[in-house]
């Protein structure tokens, strides 16, 4: 069984378009995240949600809008895509005491903006 | 803002050798430390966590923590070509709900 799943796996689109990435976890975790990994492989947090509530918004442009319809899902919508948005986006989930969370990552969505 | 520093490598070791990966962190109050492994084209996966000063062993992997020096390391004994990957050091952000990753060290194990 897949623990954290993301769709789509690959996304190629033109500048200015709007796109969404979906994420689901079946681990029963309370907290979900979006991370961005750039071409230099640096992995950086974008958002975290706990029990559907936004906890962390790491100064991400307003063009990025996460949405958590329930604890098992965290989607990411991106408006007006820019070249610099090209990256791998990882969804993750975690459980446990704040400060001791182990991250369980999805397979990633490889976004290429042309 | 917490920072996690790693040597980006690449670190190249022969098969069977010990690979030593190092990480320093900026925040003295950090209590938890994690090592993730990321194969090329794949997602990161946790391989070790450590919370107390000293060594923690799990199979061929040993994590070492020195809070006074703000230093955490990962030793891989009897390195195998399948250990070739990027190793990410990570610490939780203040207040939780956030993990701060280092840039990662690329390890190559030559057969």
Tab-separated table of C-alpha atoms in Angstrom:
chain	number	residue	atom	x	y	z
A	1	UNK	CA	0.000	0.000	0.000
A	2	UNK	CA	1.245	3.463	-0.884
A	3	UNK	CA	1.675	5.565	2.249
A	4	UNK	CA	1.915	9.048	0.720
A	5	UNK	CA	0.832	9.457	-2.893
A	6	UNK	CA	0.957	12.433	-5.226
A	7	UNK	CA	-0.513	13.141	-8.627
A	8	UNK	CA	0.625	13.892	-11.190
A	9	UNK	CA	4.159	12.527	-11.139
A	10	UNK	CA	5.226	14.790	-13.998
A	11	UNK	CA	3.836	18.141	-15.031
A	12	UNK	CA	5.038	20.098	-18.059
A	13	UNK	CA	3.275	23.375	-18.705
A	14	UNK	CA	3.633	26.844	-20.163
A	15	UNK	CA	4.425	29.998	-18.230
A	16	UNK	CA	1.299	31.740	-17.009
A	17	UNK	CA	-0.797	28.597	-16.677
A	18	UNK	CA	-2.496	27.425	-13.486
A	19	UNK	CA	-1.908	23.887	-12.214
A	20	UNK	CA	-2.725	21.716	-9.210
A	21	UNK	CA	-0.935	18.885	-7.464
A	22	UNK	CA	-2.815	16.472	-5.242
A	23	UNK	CA	-1.529	14.574	-2.217
A	24	UNK	CA	-3.056	11.849	-0.084
A	25	UNK	CA	-1.708	9.915	2.897
A	26	UNK	CA	-3.143	6.728	4.363
A	27	UNK	CA	-0.930	6.675	7.461
A	28	UNK	CA	-3.448	8.378	9.718
A	29	UNK	CA	-1.039	11.255	10.370
A	30	UNK	CA	-2.246	14.613	11.622
A	31	UNK	CA	0.339	16.795	9.894
A	32	UNK	CA	1.029	17.243	6.201
A	33	UNK	CA	3.571	19.346	4.335
A	34	UNK	CA	4.645	20.656	0.983
A	35	UNK	CA	8.350	20.897	0.233
A	36	UNK	CA	10.126	22.270	-2.834
A	37	UNK	CA	13.404	20.763	-4.046
A	38	UNK	CA	15.222	22.934	-6.557
A	39	UNK	CA	17.752	22.023	-9.206
A	40	UNK	CA	20.546	22.098	-6.629
A	41	UNK	CA	18.621	19.496	-4.617
A	42	UNK	CA	18.010	21.876	-1.726
A	43	UNK	CA	14.827	20.747	0.053
A	44	UNK	CA	12.840	23.576	1.591
A	45	UNK	CA	9.539	23.640	3.464
A	46	UNK	CA	6.702	25.617	1.908
A	47	UNK	CA	3.639	24.842	4.025
A	48	UNK	CA	2.571	22.634	6.893
A	49	UNK	CA	-0.939	21.750	7.999
A	50	UNK	CA	-2.020	20.133	11.241
A	51	UNK	CA	-5.547	18.710	11.424
A	52	UNK	CA	-6.498	20.704	8.312
A	53	UNK	CA	-5.251	23.980	9.811
A	54	UNK	CA	-2.417	25.982	8.228
A	55	UNK	CA	0.514	26.106	10.664
A	56	UNK	CA	3.496	27.168	8.590
A	57	UNK	CA	3.576	29.378	5.506
A	58	UNK	CA	7.234	29.827	4.741
A	59	UNK	CA	7.005	33.155	2.858
A	60	UNK	CA	5.774	31.449	-0.262
A	61	UNK	CA	4.348	33.719	-3.015
A	62	UNK	CA	0.577	34.166	-2.997
A	63	UNK	CA	0.426	32.335	-6.314
A	64	UNK	CA	0.766	29.136	-4.272
A	65	UNK	CA	-2.398	28.191	-2.431
A	66	UNK	CA	-2.578	24.984	-0.415
A	67	UNK	CA	-5.863	23.430	0.557
A	68	UNK	CA	-6.574	20.622	3.014
A	69	UNK	CA	-10.116	19.259	2.683
A	70	UNK	CA	-9.431	16.687	5.397
A	71	UNK	CA	-6.500	15.315	7.407
A	72	UNK	CA	-5.583	12.812	4.700
A	73	UNK	CA	-5.361	15.266	1.820
A	74	UNK	CA	-3.286	18.344	1.082
A	75	UNK	CA	-3.452	19.831	-2.386
A	76	UNK	CA	-1.368	22.599	-3.901
A	77	UNK	CA	-2.671	25.009	-6.509
A	78	UNK	CA	-0.263	27.269	-8.361
A	79	UNK	CA	-1.469	30.293	-10.330
A	80	UNK	CA	0.399	32.100	-13.088
A	81	UNK	CA	3.286	29.672	-13.243
A	82	UNK	CA	6.774	31.136	-13.663
A	83	UNK	CA	10.002	29.615	-14.956
A	84	UNK	CA	11.421	29.686	-11.430
A	85	UNK	CA	8.650	27.390	-10.219
A	86	UNK	CA	10.296	24.496	-12.038
A	87	UNK	CA	11.319	22.053	-9.327
A	88	UNK	CA	10.299	18.814	-7.655
A	89	UNK	CA	7.467	19.266	-5.173
A	90	UNK	CA	7.247	16.726	-2.370
A	91	UNK	CA	4.275	16.144	-0.172
A	92	UNK	CA	4.977	14.634	3.244
A	93	UNK	CA	3.170	13.669	6.405
A	94	UNK	CA	4.257	13.133	9.997
A	95	UNK	CA	3.065	12.087	13.401
A	96	UNK	CA	4.479	12.602	16.867
A	97	UNK	CA	5.465	15.351	19.218
A	98	UNK	CA	6.352	18.707	17.632
A	99	UNK	CA	10.098	18.736	17.270
A	100	UNK	CA	10.347	14.961	16.883
A	101	UNK	CA	8.383	14.486	13.709
A	102	UNK	CA	9.632	11.954	11.191
A	103	UNK	CA	8.748	12.952	7.654
A	104	UNK	CA	7.209	10.415	5.276
A	105	UNK	CA	7.550	11.690	1.737
A	106	UNK	CA	5.495	11.105	-1.354
A	107	UNK	CA	7.211	10.230	-4.651
A	108	UNK	CA	7.365	13.854	-5.786
A	109	UNK	CA	5.880	15.836	-8.658
A	110	UNK	CA	8.383	17.028	-11.221
A	111	UNK	CA	7.185	20.377	-12.522
A	112	UNK	CA	8.729	21.920	-15.614
A	113	UNK	CA	7.564	25.370	-16.671
A	114	UNK	CA	8.449	26.303	-20.259
B	1	UNK	CA	16.531	31.106	11.401
B	2	UNK	CA	18.081	27.735	12.044
B	3	UNK	CA	20.739	26.580	9.634
B	4	UNK	CA	22.059	23.146	8.829
B	5	UNK	CA	25.397	22.900	7.053
B	6	UNK	CA	26.741	19.914	5.164
B	7	UNK	CA	29.617	19.393	2.792
B	8	UNK	CA	27.934	18.864	-0.585
B	9	UNK	CA	30.612	16.428	-1.711
B	10	UNK	CA	30.733	14.311	-3.658
B	11	UNK	CA	32.294	11.933	-1.165
B	12	UNK	CA	33.753	8.917	-2.866
B	13	UNK	CA	34.731	5.768	-0.936
B	14	UNK	CA	35.676	2.254	-2.057
B	15	UNK	CA	33.345	-0.629	-1.376
B	16	UNK	CA	33.816	-2.007	2.128
B	17	UNK	CA	35.211	1.239	3.553
B	18	UNK	CA	33.666	3.481	6.197
B	19	UNK	CA	31.864	6.533	4.860
B	20	UNK	CA	31.732	9.496	7.239
B	21	UNK	CA	29.157	12.206	6.667
B	22	UNK	CA	29.163	15.365	8.752
B	23	UNK	CA	26.657	18.049	9.653
B	24	UNK	CA	26.706	21.157	11.818
B	25	UNK	CA	23.709	23.120	13.007
B	26	UNK	CA	23.299	26.652	14.266
B	27	UNK	CA	20.638	26.411	16.982
B	28	UNK	CA	21.952	25.285	20.369
B	29	UNK	CA	18.468	24.349	21.591
B	30	UNK	CA	17.858	21.745	18.881
B	31	UNK	CA	17.012	18.424	20.521
B	32	UNK	CA	16.290	16.101	17.618
B	33	UNK	CA	18.415	15.234	14.639
B	34	UNK	CA	17.654	13.173	11.586
B	35	UNK	CA	19.471	11.614	8.665
B	36	UNK	CA	17.522	11.012	5.459
B	37	UNK	CA	18.756	9.178	2.377
B	38	UNK	CA	17.652	10.228	-1.099
B	39	UNK	CA	18.416	8.103	-4.136
B	40	UNK	CA	18.565	9.907	-7.456
B	41	UNK	CA	15.070	10.594	-8.742
B	42	UNK	CA	13.454	9.338	-5.549
B	43	UNK	CA	12.057	10.879	-2.386
B	44	UNK	CA	13.952	11.198	0.908
B	45	UNK	CA	13.524	8.418	3.475
B	46	UNK	CA	14.502	8.420	7.127
B	47	UNK	CA	17.426	6.200	8.047
B	48	UNK	CA	18.383	7.440	11.520
B	49	UNK	CA	17.201	9.743	14.256
B	50	UNK	CA	19.180	10.717	17.348
B	51	UNK	CA	18.188	12.736	20.387
B	52	UNK	CA	20.972	12.205	22.961
B	53	UNK	CA	24.684	12.904	22.957
B	54	UNK	CA	26.791	9.951	21.949
B	55	UNK	CA	26.404	7.179	19.424
B	56	UNK	CA	23.361	5.367	18.132
B	57	UNK	CA	23.856	2.268	16.037
B	58	UNK	CA	21.444	0.619	13.609
B	59	UNK	CA	22.957	-2.131	11.512
B	60	UNK	CA	25.764	-0.652	9.404
B	61	UNK	CA	24.743	2.886	10.312
B	62	UNK	CA	25.943	4.859	13.337
B	63	UNK	CA	24.783	8.360	14.148
B	64	UNK	CA	26.972	10.448	16.439
B	65	UNK	CA	25.763	13.571	18.234
B	66	UNK	CA	27.799	16.190	20.044
B	67	UNK	CA	25.503	18.949	21.225
B	68	UNK	CA	28.311	21.004	22.754
B	69	UNK	CA	29.980	21.229	19.351
B	70	UNK	CA	26.633	21.390	17.516
B	71	UNK	CA	27.766	18.526	15.353
B	72	UNK	CA	26.062	15.367	14.146
B	73	UNK	CA	27.588	12.735	11.915
B	74	UNK	CA	26.599	9.538	10.142
B	75	UNK	CA	29.005	6.643	9.719
B	76	UNK	CA	28.287	3.901	7.212
B	77	UNK	CA	30.382	0.802	7.806
B	78	UNK	CA	31.156	-1.732	5.067
B	79	UNK	CA	29.896	0.698	2.427
B	80	UNK	CA	28.103	-0.860	-0.513
B	81	UNK	CA	27.451	0.518	-4.008
B	82	UNK	CA	23.753	0.521	-3.037
B	83	UNK	CA	24.599	3.158	-0.397
B	84	UNK	CA	25.380	5.625	-3.194
B	85	UNK	CA	22.856	8.415	-2.635
B	86	UNK	CA	22.493	11.908	-1.203
B	87	UNK	CA	22.347	12.027	2.593
B	88	UNK	CA	20.365	14.857	4.132
B	89	UNK	CA	20.875	16.058	7.679
B	90	UNK	CA	17.769	17.596	9.252
B	91	UNK	CA	16.615	19.331	12.416
B	92	UNK	CA	13.107	20.365	13.462
B	93	UNK	CA	12.180	24.004	13.230
B	94	UNK	CA	11.407	25.913	16.396
B	95	UNK	CA	7.933	24.947	17.616
B	96	UNK	CA	7.737	21.918	15.364
B	97	UNK	CA	5.607	21.360	12.246
B	98	UNK	CA	8.652	22.112	10.147
B	99	UNK	CA	11.908	20.339	9.311
B	100	UNK	CA	15.003	22.173	8.151
B	101	UNK	CA	17.222	20.205	5.809
B	102	UNK	CA	20.855	20.630	4.946
B	103	UNK	CA	21.872	20.775	1.295
B	104	UNK	CA	22.881	17.108	1.418
B	105	UNK	CA	26.115	15.214	0.826
B	106	UNK	CA	26.392	13.063	-2.284
B	107	UNK	CA	28.048	9.732	-1.555
B	108	UNK	CA	29.534	7.462	-4.205
B	109	UNK	CA	30.614	3.968	-3.236
B	110	UNK	CA	32.913	2.487	-5.877
B	111	UNK	CA	32.717	-1.260	-6.510
